[in-house]
């Protein structure tokens, strides 16, 4: 049933009786043209665009748990395309444009809210670095504004401009940035892909990648062997584990990133704001909770939880910037497992094994990339060549030196 | 430590309304409130009175206030459901102004004189809430309806739909002003941590404490004792409350036992780390002077005993949210502990024996029980008889199917086993649907609870070593088993820590029965039957989620928002799971449960931050000359943790530029001194010191003689520049290395890594001496003259004896050891003088005095930066982790014949690509124009695009030496293009000017001033 | 999380900085090949389970430590001085 005000009102009168499962809970077939491992946002988006853009519908998305059980449902929901390096800029702008048309495209309200993303700066050097980034964005046709102190005051008058340890001097603003209701992205893509014939197979863990003569022929799963000409990995956090099934070692470490939500309060801040002198960023969900986060804990981890030192670090940043937060209460904190890559940027590429495709290394930026990652990964799987917007995301770049290192931190994943 | 006395307890008795207090629902006697200390408070502006020992909830109930709040989505009237921290409904804004605390649970807010509370999420008033029309549209507002609409037209989302939803959502209003209170942090270590001071926790603490182990006992309540304060129980022939008092008295007498009431253990972290928050001043109007509002404890425990108890489950039936419908255990708490009988005419709806306790307590207090409805077919006859004898109508195998009343309960609708319906008047309904052990804390380390079919509840699964759950928290629901499991665990935990503990004898308790048959929802009810009260999730929403495929527990939670409110579903989760189990035809155990996340109850953000706010967010590092700089009125700038003097304005100077120009001109013409202590300084000694330096530096050092310094460039292993600095050889096996201010710590760590991990066989030791030496750059044509005034006689500073790049140990000021390096960042004749930090202030003043005859000026980081740009030295903006040595013009100095960190990787194709941007100088074609760092370079006439981007301006300065702006930047094939023009495009600052590429060395390119 | 430093005793992990997997061994010397260096710098096993890793006790004794930790549970089964481990590895190579 198509979603609309009319169908919602109609079902209100009929006791919501006629709604159907939003996606088919498919049982796996013996064989597919392509199998996508990972039923998160990226995997589901990939399936959707394979069907929509390339007409490939004999596709299964294999999910070890349930749809959206990974990072798509654990992140802080921020979308933006305010990157500074040529390898990243067109990709994230592709993603932003897809966000802007997503809901009409997939007939699902994911609450794309372009409320602006504001990065604060606290020194001349930081201002110039933001100018450098903002100028690159503008050259690519992306909106970016460098605000002075008064400009920032107009948006977030309640922060501590003067007394903080690191006074706020201004900010870089991308008005088109904002937030999206994260779970809805997974559900919306699942529904749209399922409608186009994709099999979404839940509770199906991949346990092996079968190869013959150096070519992938399918995957072993907890629900039996599934034959496929093409196998595409989209399992952020667990990428190395899946890759090791094909004897691949990757430039990736798994790290935990914590996220936080406060109790719900009436509208308090209507932009996304990042502190430039501490690890703290914040926005407010439509339900009223402040959603915030900071830096990764910093050690390899597959445990979806973090530790107190990082939590305190984040709260200290919050209180330094915004002392009015003090009496607001933290409701929940949790952790997600990130693919931290060696240059802080993702990989969308073929692998040395024929028929095995890789979408990985998203660090903590995978959510905002969801539509474009699906779009470009589908292109790669369908055509065996990189989409031009993701052309820099090659696996071989670490050997050639074509790194995309926005922070200049080098080959140490926990610093990106 | 808090002394707790419980002597003022007595059996509560209902009497004629106590009109003298206005507290019409207060019993005449009994409860653990102090009736000699009345307290006035206001709710929604109306004055009421309560007693010391009340919570806001008990005081409101005593005054007959049942309507306390409005629900999240439908704005339905809500009252008080519980008597504890699990409360989903009774959320208020506590206090006002900068101390306003939204979403405060009235059930845990202690009453104090003058307490001010307001209802929230209503307009214009609690009784007449305009948005309660939402309830009429409830059929539309089913779970997830917003995913299906508000999509057209797209532009209206941010403009109309979202603001509307946001305004309607949220509960209370946060205080916008800075929090005026302070928060403390404390660290504690113990052998045995006992969480919860109910019977099990107290028994555990006693057993562990008696062994001599270091014990910490925490409880979220202001009064310890748990359910023993709320139920009429007997232990060893005495009242439960008396047993609690004795236990606490004994614990307080033990020197190794710390008792923390009002302290919520909110999180369990790895390796025995626990987070707890103590509400030090929340029970007062304002924290006392010098006392924090709250204290954050980080407790490290070898053993932990979880005795946090259990939470009672509501029934799910139509109208179960009406004010006056409460948990049966809460009714007993209000009655026995607070001396409040929450209704004149009480009905009890139970699915087990436990609910009959409420019947008995109400009857014993002289209250009236209208009816008892037990959903079970067979109910022990003695229970029935007692209730019937008290005049209550007893209905077995029946259900409450609905409620009536305007803003509070007036009657319930009941169906009996024959299907006949009746309406029974009552103003309070007590629900008893079994208890859920508090498994939240055991889940924090990613351990999932497991289903226990015997008690129809989730109980802790396999716990991490050193952790055990006791009493109700472990599924042991009888008082006897609480005492037994607690005592045993306390002894075992102590003995695991090396203390000889013996499990105490278990005292005899009064008989009890806990038979129970859970009822996940009333099958025949009508109207909205709420599962999650706070988030307005009804049973029909769970059905809808099931219909739409959201059957996995996590999907159910996220689609319906069940369990996502401020109570994290403490009273609601299991009902949701139970209903989903019914719908899918599988046992609850297979449905599973969602993960509980810390904190157990919401914790103030300020408590996590502690004192780290405002100026104390991070430590501030001062340079040794700081006091002098302040005296001079220097303007400071934050550089990492350092506060550095940026420039020194003098009288008559109009702006920073005029000041900086004067400082630069003075240095270039006379002499200046700059505090460069912020540089990292690493002392390296040992016979293999040189070998280590050779391997970490990319340029050669083998030929560096004693008494000389050399510029050093360090690469990362991936071939990019890590940092630059100087290395001075003070002796055959003694070197001092400097690192940039920003990278001082990183370089030290890197060197230790290289030594300890890569090349452990090298005989070398190093230590950071950044804090030990104050270091001052003395620069300018009169630098030598100035130094002659403070370096002790006997040291020959002539150009011949102490040439450029010389270094030596010297003494200053009459025998004070110092180090002198003839190195220059400014391009002038310059020295860096290092003295022990304790002499830093004196040495600085001595330099200023010695230089006064030569026209000395102090210069700050701004002038320092101007002069380094004039000389084309790369700094942080160029060495940004993305550049190679070749990019910043240092390619020629790299060693060819040695292995060093980064040697191989710097040769990767992309790193030696001739098209890479390389460092050159820039000047505006129109010399009057200003340059800006961050501008991008474009060919003249090229349309701006990423493809046309040729590089970036990295550093700019106004050069007083040249009289115009100059810049350094990285541009494709830069060195080949001197003299050509490009656009410096800076759209974020509306800049777009033509610049000319030139040598990066703007001043004294032949270095004549350096070597004089 | 707490790490038992062999020199300082058990300390909060906030005192330590993490580097990563201790397994890769730097290909030393002028004969080292780019491919081996690439693997050393960039490729990781990244296991879910026991992991031998390098930590730096920067806010303590400045020792580099080799820590055996399970990346699923964070259980630490061993901590030793990195220098000792490296030296014994060298000895092993000679033998």
PDB file of N, CA and C in Angstrom, chain A residues 3 16 22 73 104 109 111-115 132 135 165 181 183 263-264 266 269 284 286-287 304-305 312-313 316 323 326-330 332-333 398 400 405 408, chain B residues 101-104 121 139 147 149 151 157-158 162 166 169 172 179 181 269-270 298 446 547-548 558 598 602-603 605-606 618 620 641 716 882 908 910 934 936 986-987:
ATOM      1  N   UNK A   3       2.095   4.828   0.820  1.00  0.00           N
ATOM      2  CA  UNK A   3       1.921   5.632   2.019  1.00  0.00           C
ATOM      3  C   UNK A   3       1.518   7.051   1.632  1.00  0.00           C
ATOM      4  N   UNK A  16      -6.428   0.309  11.568  1.00  0.00           N
ATOM      5  CA  UNK A  16      -5.064  -0.028  11.102  1.00  0.00           C
ATOM      6  C   UNK A  16      -4.980  -1.483  10.642  1.00  0.00           C
ATOM      7  N   UNK A  22       6.147  -4.284   6.166  1.00  0.00           N
ATOM      8  CA  UNK A  22       6.772  -3.251   5.338  1.00  0.00           C
ATOM      9  C   UNK A  22       7.757  -3.854   4.339  1.00  0.00           C
ATOM     10  N   UNK A  73      21.227   2.103  13.048  1.00  0.00           N
ATOM     11  CA  UNK A  73      20.341   2.410  14.162  1.00  0.00           C
ATOM     12  C   UNK A  73      21.072   2.843  15.417  1.00  0.00           C
ATOM     13  N   UNK A 104      10.443  11.141  -1.292  1.00  0.00           N
ATOM     14  CA  UNK A 104       9.534  11.007  -2.415  1.00  0.00           C
ATOM     15  C   UNK A 104       9.933   9.792  -3.251  1.00  0.00           C
ATOM     16  N   UNK A 109       8.765   8.480   4.935  1.00  0.00           N
ATOM     17  CA  UNK A 109       9.235   9.710   5.560  1.00  0.00           C
ATOM     18  C   UNK A 109      10.349   9.415   6.548  1.00  0.00           C
ATOM     19  N   UNK A 111      12.237  11.771   7.626  1.00  0.00           N
ATOM     20  CA  UNK A 111      12.400  13.030   8.372  1.00  0.00           C
ATOM     21  C   UNK A 111      13.744  13.690   8.100  1.00  0.00           C
ATOM     22  N   UNK A 112      14.062  13.783   6.824  1.00  0.00           N
ATOM     23  CA  UNK A 112      15.276  14.505   6.440  1.00  0.00           C
ATOM     24  C   UNK A 112      15.078  15.962   6.850  1.00  0.00           C
ATOM     25  N   UNK A 113      15.902  16.410   7.753  1.00  0.00           N
ATOM     26  CA  UNK A 113      15.706  17.732   8.346  1.00  0.00           C
ATOM     27  C   UNK A 113      16.946  18.576   8.109  1.00  0.00           C
ATOM     28  N   UNK A 114      16.842  19.493   7.152  1.00  0.00           N
ATOM     29  CA  UNK A 114      18.025  20.291   6.794  1.00  0.00           C
ATOM     30  C   UNK A 114      18.093  21.520   7.687  1.00  0.00           C
ATOM     31  N   UNK A 115      18.502  21.267   8.909  1.00  0.00           N
ATOM     32  CA  UNK A 115      18.509  22.323   9.927  1.00  0.00           C
ATOM     33  C   UNK A 115      19.865  22.965  10.059  1.00  0.00           C
ATOM     34  N   UNK A 132      39.453  26.995   4.161  1.00  0.00           N
ATOM     35  CA  UNK A 132      40.012  26.137   3.122  1.00  0.00           C
ATOM     36  C   UNK A 132      38.989  25.088   2.705  1.00  0.00           C
ATOM     37  N   UNK A 135      35.852  26.805   1.076  1.00  0.00           N
ATOM     38  CA  UNK A 135      36.142  27.226  -0.303  1.00  0.00           C
ATOM     39  C   UNK A 135      36.105  26.040  -1.260  1.00  0.00           C
ATOM     40  N   UNK A 165      37.062  27.914  28.102  1.00  0.00           N
ATOM     41  CA  UNK A 165      38.511  27.800  28.026  1.00  0.00           C
ATOM     42  C   UNK A 165      38.996  28.162  26.625  1.00  0.00           C
ATOM     43  N   UNK A 181      16.038  10.705  10.439  1.00  0.00           N
ATOM     44  CA  UNK A 181      15.605   9.658  11.381  1.00  0.00           C
ATOM     45  C   UNK A 181      16.244   8.343  10.944  1.00  0.00           C
ATOM     46  N   UNK A 183      16.619   5.019  11.857  1.00  0.00           N
ATOM     47  CA  UNK A 183      15.985   3.715  11.632  1.00  0.00           C
ATOM     48  C   UNK A 183      15.118   3.733  10.375  1.00  0.00           C
ATOM     49  N   UNK A 263      17.317  13.058  28.125  1.00  0.00           N
ATOM     50  CA  UNK A 263      15.868  13.059  28.256  1.00  0.00           C
ATOM     51  C   UNK A 263      15.287  14.066  27.260  1.00  0.00           C
ATOM     52  N   UNK A 264      14.052  13.819  26.874  1.00  0.00           N
ATOM     53  CA  UNK A 264      13.407  14.728  25.938  1.00  0.00           C
ATOM     54  C   UNK A 264      13.026  16.031  26.597  1.00  0.00           C
ATOM     55  N   UNK A 266      11.572  20.252  25.502  1.00  0.00           N
ATOM     56  CA  UNK A 266      11.011  21.090  24.449  1.00  0.00           C
ATOM     57  C   UNK A 266      12.146  21.664  23.602  1.00  0.00           C
ATOM     58  N   UNK A 269      17.638  23.403  20.765  1.00  0.00           N
ATOM     59  CA  UNK A 269      18.664  23.771  19.781  1.00  0.00           C
ATOM     60  C   UNK A 269      18.157  23.261  18.439  1.00  0.00           C
ATOM     61  N   UNK A 284      19.233  17.997  18.319  1.00  0.00           N
ATOM     62  CA  UNK A 284      18.064  17.592  19.101  1.00  0.00           C
ATOM     63  C   UNK A 284      17.104  16.836  18.193  1.00  0.00           C
ATOM     64  N   UNK A 286      13.589  15.030  16.917  1.00  0.00           N
ATOM     65  CA  UNK A 286      12.226  15.540  16.858  1.00  0.00           C
ATOM     66  C   UNK A 286      11.425  15.139  18.083  1.00  0.00           C
ATOM     67  N   UNK A 287      11.871  14.083  18.778  1.00  0.00           N
ATOM     68  CA  UNK A 287      11.187  13.677  20.008  1.00  0.00           C
ATOM     69  C   UNK A 287      11.614  14.511  21.203  1.00  0.00           C
ATOM     70  N   UNK A 304      29.855  -3.632  21.919  1.00  0.00           N
ATOM     71  CA  UNK A 304      29.077  -2.426  21.632  1.00  0.00           C
ATOM     72  C   UNK A 304      28.847  -1.603  22.892  1.00  0.00           C
ATOM     73  N   UNK A 305      29.931  -1.269  23.536  1.00  0.00           N
ATOM     74  CA  UNK A 305      29.833  -0.420  24.724  1.00  0.00           C
ATOM     75  C   UNK A 305      31.173   0.281  24.892  1.00  0.00           C
ATOM     76  N   UNK A 312      33.020  10.856  30.083  1.00  0.00           N
ATOM     77  CA  UNK A 312      33.296  12.102  30.800  1.00  0.00           C
ATOM     78  C   UNK A 312      33.900  13.134  29.862  1.00  0.00           C
ATOM     79  N   UNK A 313      34.755  12.690  28.980  1.00  0.00           N
ATOM     80  CA  UNK A 313      35.378  13.605  28.025  1.00  0.00           C
ATOM     81  C   UNK A 313      34.308  14.314  27.185  1.00  0.00           C
ATOM     82  N   UNK A 316      32.306  16.759  29.377  1.00  0.00           N
ATOM     83  CA  UNK A 316      33.105  17.947  29.690  1.00  0.00           C
ATOM     84  C   UNK A 316      33.080  18.911  28.507  1.00  0.00           C
ATOM     85  N   UNK A 323      27.094  25.577  29.118  1.00  0.00           N
ATOM     86  CA  UNK A 323      26.903  25.294  30.549  1.00  0.00           C
ATOM     87  C   UNK A 323      25.439  25.165  30.957  1.00  0.00           C
ATOM     88  N   UNK A 326      23.871  21.543  32.111  1.00  0.00           N
ATOM     89  CA  UNK A 326      24.228  20.862  33.353  1.00  0.00           C
ATOM     90  C   UNK A 326      23.128  20.040  33.991  1.00  0.00           C
ATOM     91  N   UNK A 327      21.915  20.575  34.005  1.00  0.00           N
ATOM     92  CA  UNK A 327      20.845  19.885  34.734  1.00  0.00           C
ATOM     93  C   UNK A 327      20.029  18.969  33.843  1.00  0.00           C
ATOM     94  N   UNK A 328      20.343  19.005  32.565  1.00  0.00           N
ATOM     95  CA  UNK A 328      19.687  18.063  31.674  1.00  0.00           C
ATOM     96  C   UNK A 328      20.297  16.689  31.935  1.00  0.00           C
ATOM     97  N   UNK A 329      19.490  15.651  31.810  1.00  0.00           N
ATOM     98  CA  UNK A 329      20.012  14.345  32.193  1.00  0.00           C
ATOM     99  C   UNK A 329      20.310  13.456  30.985  1.00  0.00           C
ATOM    100  N   UNK A 330      21.399  12.761  31.123  1.00  0.00           N
ATOM    101  CA  UNK A 330      21.743  11.747  30.132  1.00  0.00           C
ATOM    102  C   UNK A 330      20.791  10.566  30.320  1.00  0.00           C
ATOM    103  N   UNK A 332      20.601   7.705  27.943  1.00  0.00           N
ATOM    104  CA  UNK A 332      21.190   6.434  27.513  1.00  0.00           C
ATOM    105  C   UNK A 332      22.500   6.702  26.824  1.00  0.00           C
ATOM    106  N   UNK A 333      23.435   5.809  26.991  1.00  0.00           N
ATOM    107  CA  UNK A 333      24.596   5.827  26.092  1.00  0.00           C
ATOM    108  C   UNK A 333      24.869   4.424  25.627  1.00  0.00           C
ATOM    109  N   UNK A 398      46.260   2.666  -0.755  1.00  0.00           N
ATOM    110  CA  UNK A 398      47.246   2.651   0.322  1.00  0.00           C
ATOM    111  C   UNK A 398      48.616   2.258  -0.232  1.00  0.00           C
ATOM    112  N   UNK A 400      49.472   2.892  -3.460  1.00  0.00           N
ATOM    113  CA  UNK A 400      49.940   3.934  -4.388  1.00  0.00           C
ATOM    114  C   UNK A 400      50.140   5.272  -3.699  1.00  0.00           C
ATOM    115  N   UNK A 405      43.034  11.660   3.392  1.00  0.00           N
ATOM    116  CA  UNK A 405      43.246  11.791   4.834  1.00  0.00           C
ATOM    117  C   UNK A 405      42.830  13.192   5.264  1.00  0.00           C
ATOM    118  N   UNK A 408      44.718  14.376   8.295  1.00  0.00           N
ATOM    119  CA  UNK A 408      46.175  14.337   8.261  1.00  0.00           C
ATOM    120  C   UNK A 408      46.785  13.552   9.397  1.00  0.00           C
TER     121      UNK A 408
ATOM    122  N   UNK B 101      14.689  21.844  36.533  1.00  0.00           N
ATOM    123  CA  UNK B 101      15.040  20.468  36.157  1.00  0.00           C
ATOM    124  C   UNK B 101      13.818  19.798  35.562  1.00  0.00           C
ATOM    125  N   UNK B 102      13.786  19.708  34.240  1.00  0.00           N
ATOM    126  CA  UNK B 102      12.626  19.077  33.609  1.00  0.00           C
ATOM    127  C   UNK B 102      12.612  17.573  33.870  1.00  0.00           C
ATOM    128  N   UNK B 103      11.454  16.979  33.712  1.00  0.00           N
ATOM    129  CA  UNK B 103      11.306  15.516  33.728  1.00  0.00           C
ATOM    130  C   UNK B 103      11.740  14.884  35.045  1.00  0.00           C
ATOM    131  N   UNK B 104      11.610  15.628  36.120  1.00  0.00           N
ATOM    132  CA  UNK B 104      12.003  15.087  37.416  1.00  0.00           C
ATOM    133  C   UNK B 104      10.887  14.185  37.944  1.00  0.00           C
ATOM    134  N   UNK B 121       4.446  19.711  29.719  1.00  0.00           N
ATOM    135  CA  UNK B 121       3.837  19.200  28.498  1.00  0.00           C
ATOM    136  C   UNK B 121       2.329  19.436  28.486  1.00  0.00           C
ATOM    137  N   UNK B 139      -6.637   7.447  16.760  1.00  0.00           N
ATOM    138  CA  UNK B 139      -6.656   6.413  15.721  1.00  0.00           C
ATOM    139  C   UNK B 139      -5.688   6.703  14.584  1.00  0.00           C
ATOM    140  N   UNK B 147       5.959   8.013   9.591  1.00  0.00           N
ATOM    141  CA  UNK B 147       6.800   7.525   8.492  1.00  0.00           C
ATOM    142  C   UNK B 147       6.025   7.458   7.185  1.00  0.00           C
ATOM    143  N   UNK B 149       3.514   9.682   6.220  1.00  0.00           N
ATOM    144  CA  UNK B 149       2.900  10.912   5.721  1.00  0.00           C
ATOM    145  C   UNK B 149       3.839  12.091   5.966  1.00  0.00           C
ATOM    146  N   UNK B 151       4.982  13.925   3.730  1.00  0.00           N
ATOM    147  CA  UNK B 151       6.029  13.920   2.715  1.00  0.00           C
ATOM    148  C   UNK B 151       5.772  14.920   1.602  1.00  0.00           C
ATOM    149  N   UNK B 157       8.387  20.155   5.113  1.00  0.00           N
ATOM    150  CA  UNK B 157       8.837  19.392   6.281  1.00  0.00           C
ATOM    151  C   UNK B 157       9.531  20.292   7.293  1.00  0.00           C
ATOM    152  N   UNK B 158      10.608  20.974   6.846  1.00  0.00           N
ATOM    153  CA  UNK B 158      11.336  21.823   7.799  1.00  0.00           C
ATOM    154  C   UNK B 158      10.513  23.034   8.224  1.00  0.00           C
ATOM    155  N   UNK B 162       7.768  19.589  10.734  1.00  0.00           N
ATOM    156  CA  UNK B 162       8.741  19.266  11.778  1.00  0.00           C
ATOM    157  C   UNK B 162       8.637  20.209  12.986  1.00  0.00           C
ATOM    158  N   UNK B 166       7.968  18.931  16.665  1.00  0.00           N
ATOM    159  CA  UNK B 166       8.959  19.179  17.716  1.00  0.00           C
ATOM    160  C   UNK B 166       8.338  19.914  18.893  1.00  0.00           C
ATOM    161  N   UNK B 169       6.295  17.505  20.816  1.00  0.00           N
ATOM    162  CA  UNK B 169       7.082  16.462  21.481  1.00  0.00           C
ATOM    163  C   UNK B 169       7.888  17.068  22.623  1.00  0.00           C
ATOM    164  N   UNK B 172       9.485  18.334  29.473  1.00  0.00           N
ATOM    165  CA  UNK B 172       9.679  19.594  30.176  1.00  0.00           C
ATOM    166  C   UNK B 172      10.574  20.549  29.400  1.00  0.00           C
ATOM    167  N   UNK B 179      24.189  26.395  34.416  1.00  0.00           N
ATOM    168  CA  UNK B 179      23.881  25.738  35.682  1.00  0.00           C
ATOM    169  C   UNK B 179      24.664  26.404  36.819  1.00  0.00           C
ATOM    170  N   UNK B 181      25.029  25.499  39.887  1.00  0.00           N
ATOM    171  CA  UNK B 181      25.574  24.596  40.898  1.00  0.00           C
ATOM    172  C   UNK B 181      26.870  23.939  40.418  1.00  0.00           C
ATOM    173  N   UNK B 269      30.953  -0.733  34.136  1.00  0.00           N
ATOM    174  CA  UNK B 269      31.926  -0.627  33.056  1.00  0.00           C
ATOM    175  C   UNK B 269      32.973  -1.724  33.221  1.00  0.00           C
ATOM    176  N   UNK B 270      33.897  -1.771  32.280  1.00  0.00           N
ATOM    177  CA  UNK B 270      34.800  -2.912  32.252  1.00  0.00           C
ATOM    178  C   UNK B 270      35.778  -2.918  33.412  1.00  0.00           C
ATOM    179  N   UNK B 298      33.437   7.292  40.876  1.00  0.00           N
ATOM    180  CA  UNK B 298      33.909   6.181  40.068  1.00  0.00           C
ATOM    181  C   UNK B 298      34.451   5.151  41.054  1.00  0.00           C
ATOM    182  N   UNK B 446      27.022  -6.133  28.285  1.00  0.00           N
ATOM    183  CA  UNK B 446      26.572  -6.900  27.117  1.00  0.00           C
ATOM    184  C   UNK B 446      26.159  -8.323  27.454  1.00  0.00           C
ATOM    185  N   UNK B 547       1.923  -6.598  12.804  1.00  0.00           N
ATOM    186  CA  UNK B 547       1.312  -6.672  11.476  1.00  0.00           C
ATOM    187  C   UNK B 547       2.270  -6.182  10.395  1.00  0.00           C
ATOM    188  N   UNK B 548       3.053  -5.183  10.714  1.00  0.00           N
ATOM    189  CA  UNK B 548       3.916  -4.572   9.699  1.00  0.00           C
ATOM    190  C   UNK B 548       5.315  -5.182   9.672  1.00  0.00           C
ATOM    191  N   UNK B 558      11.974   0.159  18.413  1.00  0.00           N
ATOM    192  CA  UNK B 558      12.273   1.347  17.628  1.00  0.00           C
ATOM    193  C   UNK B 558      11.057   1.829  16.843  1.00  0.00           C
ATOM    194  N   UNK B 598      23.346   1.877  30.001  1.00  0.00           N
ATOM    195  CA  UNK B 598      23.541   2.848  31.074  1.00  0.00           C
ATOM    196  C   UNK B 598      23.043   4.217  30.612  1.00  0.00           C
ATOM    197  N   UNK B 602      18.320   8.339  34.536  1.00  0.00           N
ATOM    198  CA  UNK B 602      19.020   9.469  33.907  1.00  0.00           C
ATOM    199  C   UNK B 602      19.910  10.230  34.888  1.00  0.00           C
ATOM    200  N   UNK B 603      21.074  10.631  34.402  1.00  0.00           N
ATOM    201  CA  UNK B 603      22.077  11.306  35.236  1.00  0.00           C
ATOM    202  C   UNK B 603      22.383  12.682  34.640  1.00  0.00           C
ATOM    203  N   UNK B 605      24.015  15.778  33.153  1.00  0.00           N
ATOM    204  CA  UNK B 605      25.226  15.923  32.345  1.00  0.00           C
ATOM    205  C   UNK B 605      26.304  16.647  33.148  1.00  0.00           C
ATOM    206  N   UNK B 606      25.881  17.614  33.960  1.00  0.00           N
ATOM    207  CA  UNK B 606      26.845  18.344  34.776  1.00  0.00           C
ATOM    208  C   UNK B 606      27.637  17.439  35.704  1.00  0.00           C
ATOM    209  N   UNK B 618      39.817  22.503  30.524  1.00  0.00           N
ATOM    210  CA  UNK B 618      41.102  21.842  30.371  1.00  0.00           C
ATOM    211  C   UNK B 618      42.143  22.626  31.170  1.00  0.00           C
ATOM    212  N   UNK B 620      45.304  24.801  31.995  1.00  0.00           N
ATOM    213  CA  UNK B 620      45.922  25.897  31.257  1.00  0.00           C
ATOM    214  C   UNK B 620      47.412  25.887  31.560  1.00  0.00           C
ATOM    215  N   UNK B 641      46.934  23.431  24.958  1.00  0.00           N
ATOM    216  CA  UNK B 641      46.683  23.744  26.360  1.00  0.00           C
ATOM    217  C   UNK B 641      47.390  25.026  26.788  1.00  0.00           C
ATOM    218  N   UNK B 716      56.526  10.297   9.400  1.00  0.00           N
ATOM    219  CA  UNK B 716      55.778   9.137   9.887  1.00  0.00           C
ATOM    220  C   UNK B 716      56.181   7.942   9.039  1.00  0.00           C
ATOM    221  N   UNK B 882      49.390  16.089   5.893  1.00  0.00           N
ATOM    222  CA  UNK B 882      49.035  15.700   4.526  1.00  0.00           C
ATOM    223  C   UNK B 882      50.170  16.013   3.562  1.00  0.00           C
ATOM    224  N   UNK B 908      56.087   6.297  -2.597  1.00  0.00           N
ATOM    225  CA  UNK B 908      54.912   5.813  -3.316  1.00  0.00           C
ATOM    226  C   UNK B 908      54.547   6.781  -4.434  1.00  0.00           C
ATOM    227  N   UNK B 910      52.004   8.356  -5.609  1.00  0.00           N
ATOM    228  CA  UNK B 910      51.251   9.593  -5.383  1.00  0.00           C
ATOM    229  C   UNK B 910      52.051  10.601  -4.567  1.00  0.00           C
ATOM    230  N   UNK B 934      43.669  29.876   3.484  1.00  0.00           N
ATOM    231  CA  UNK B 934      42.469  29.083   3.203  1.00  0.00           C
ATOM    232  C   UNK B 934      41.927  29.353   1.810  1.00  0.00           C
ATOM    233  N   UNK B 936      41.779  29.294  -2.193  1.00  0.00           N
ATOM    234  CA  UNK B 936      42.216  28.253  -3.139  1.00  0.00           C
ATOM    235  C   UNK B 936      42.760  28.920  -4.385  1.00  0.00           C
ATOM    236  N   UNK B 986      38.460  32.914  -2.627  1.00  0.00           N
ATOM    237  CA  UNK B 986      38.088  32.739  -1.212  1.00  0.00           C
ATOM    238  C   UNK B 986      36.608  33.071  -1.044  1.00  0.00           C
ATOM    239  N   UNK B 987      35.744  32.298  -1.680  1.00  0.00           N
ATOM    240  CA  UNK B 987      34.334  32.704  -1.706  1.00  0.00           C
ATOM    241  C   UNK B 987      33.688  32.788  -0.326  1.00  0.00           C
TER     242      UNK B 987
END
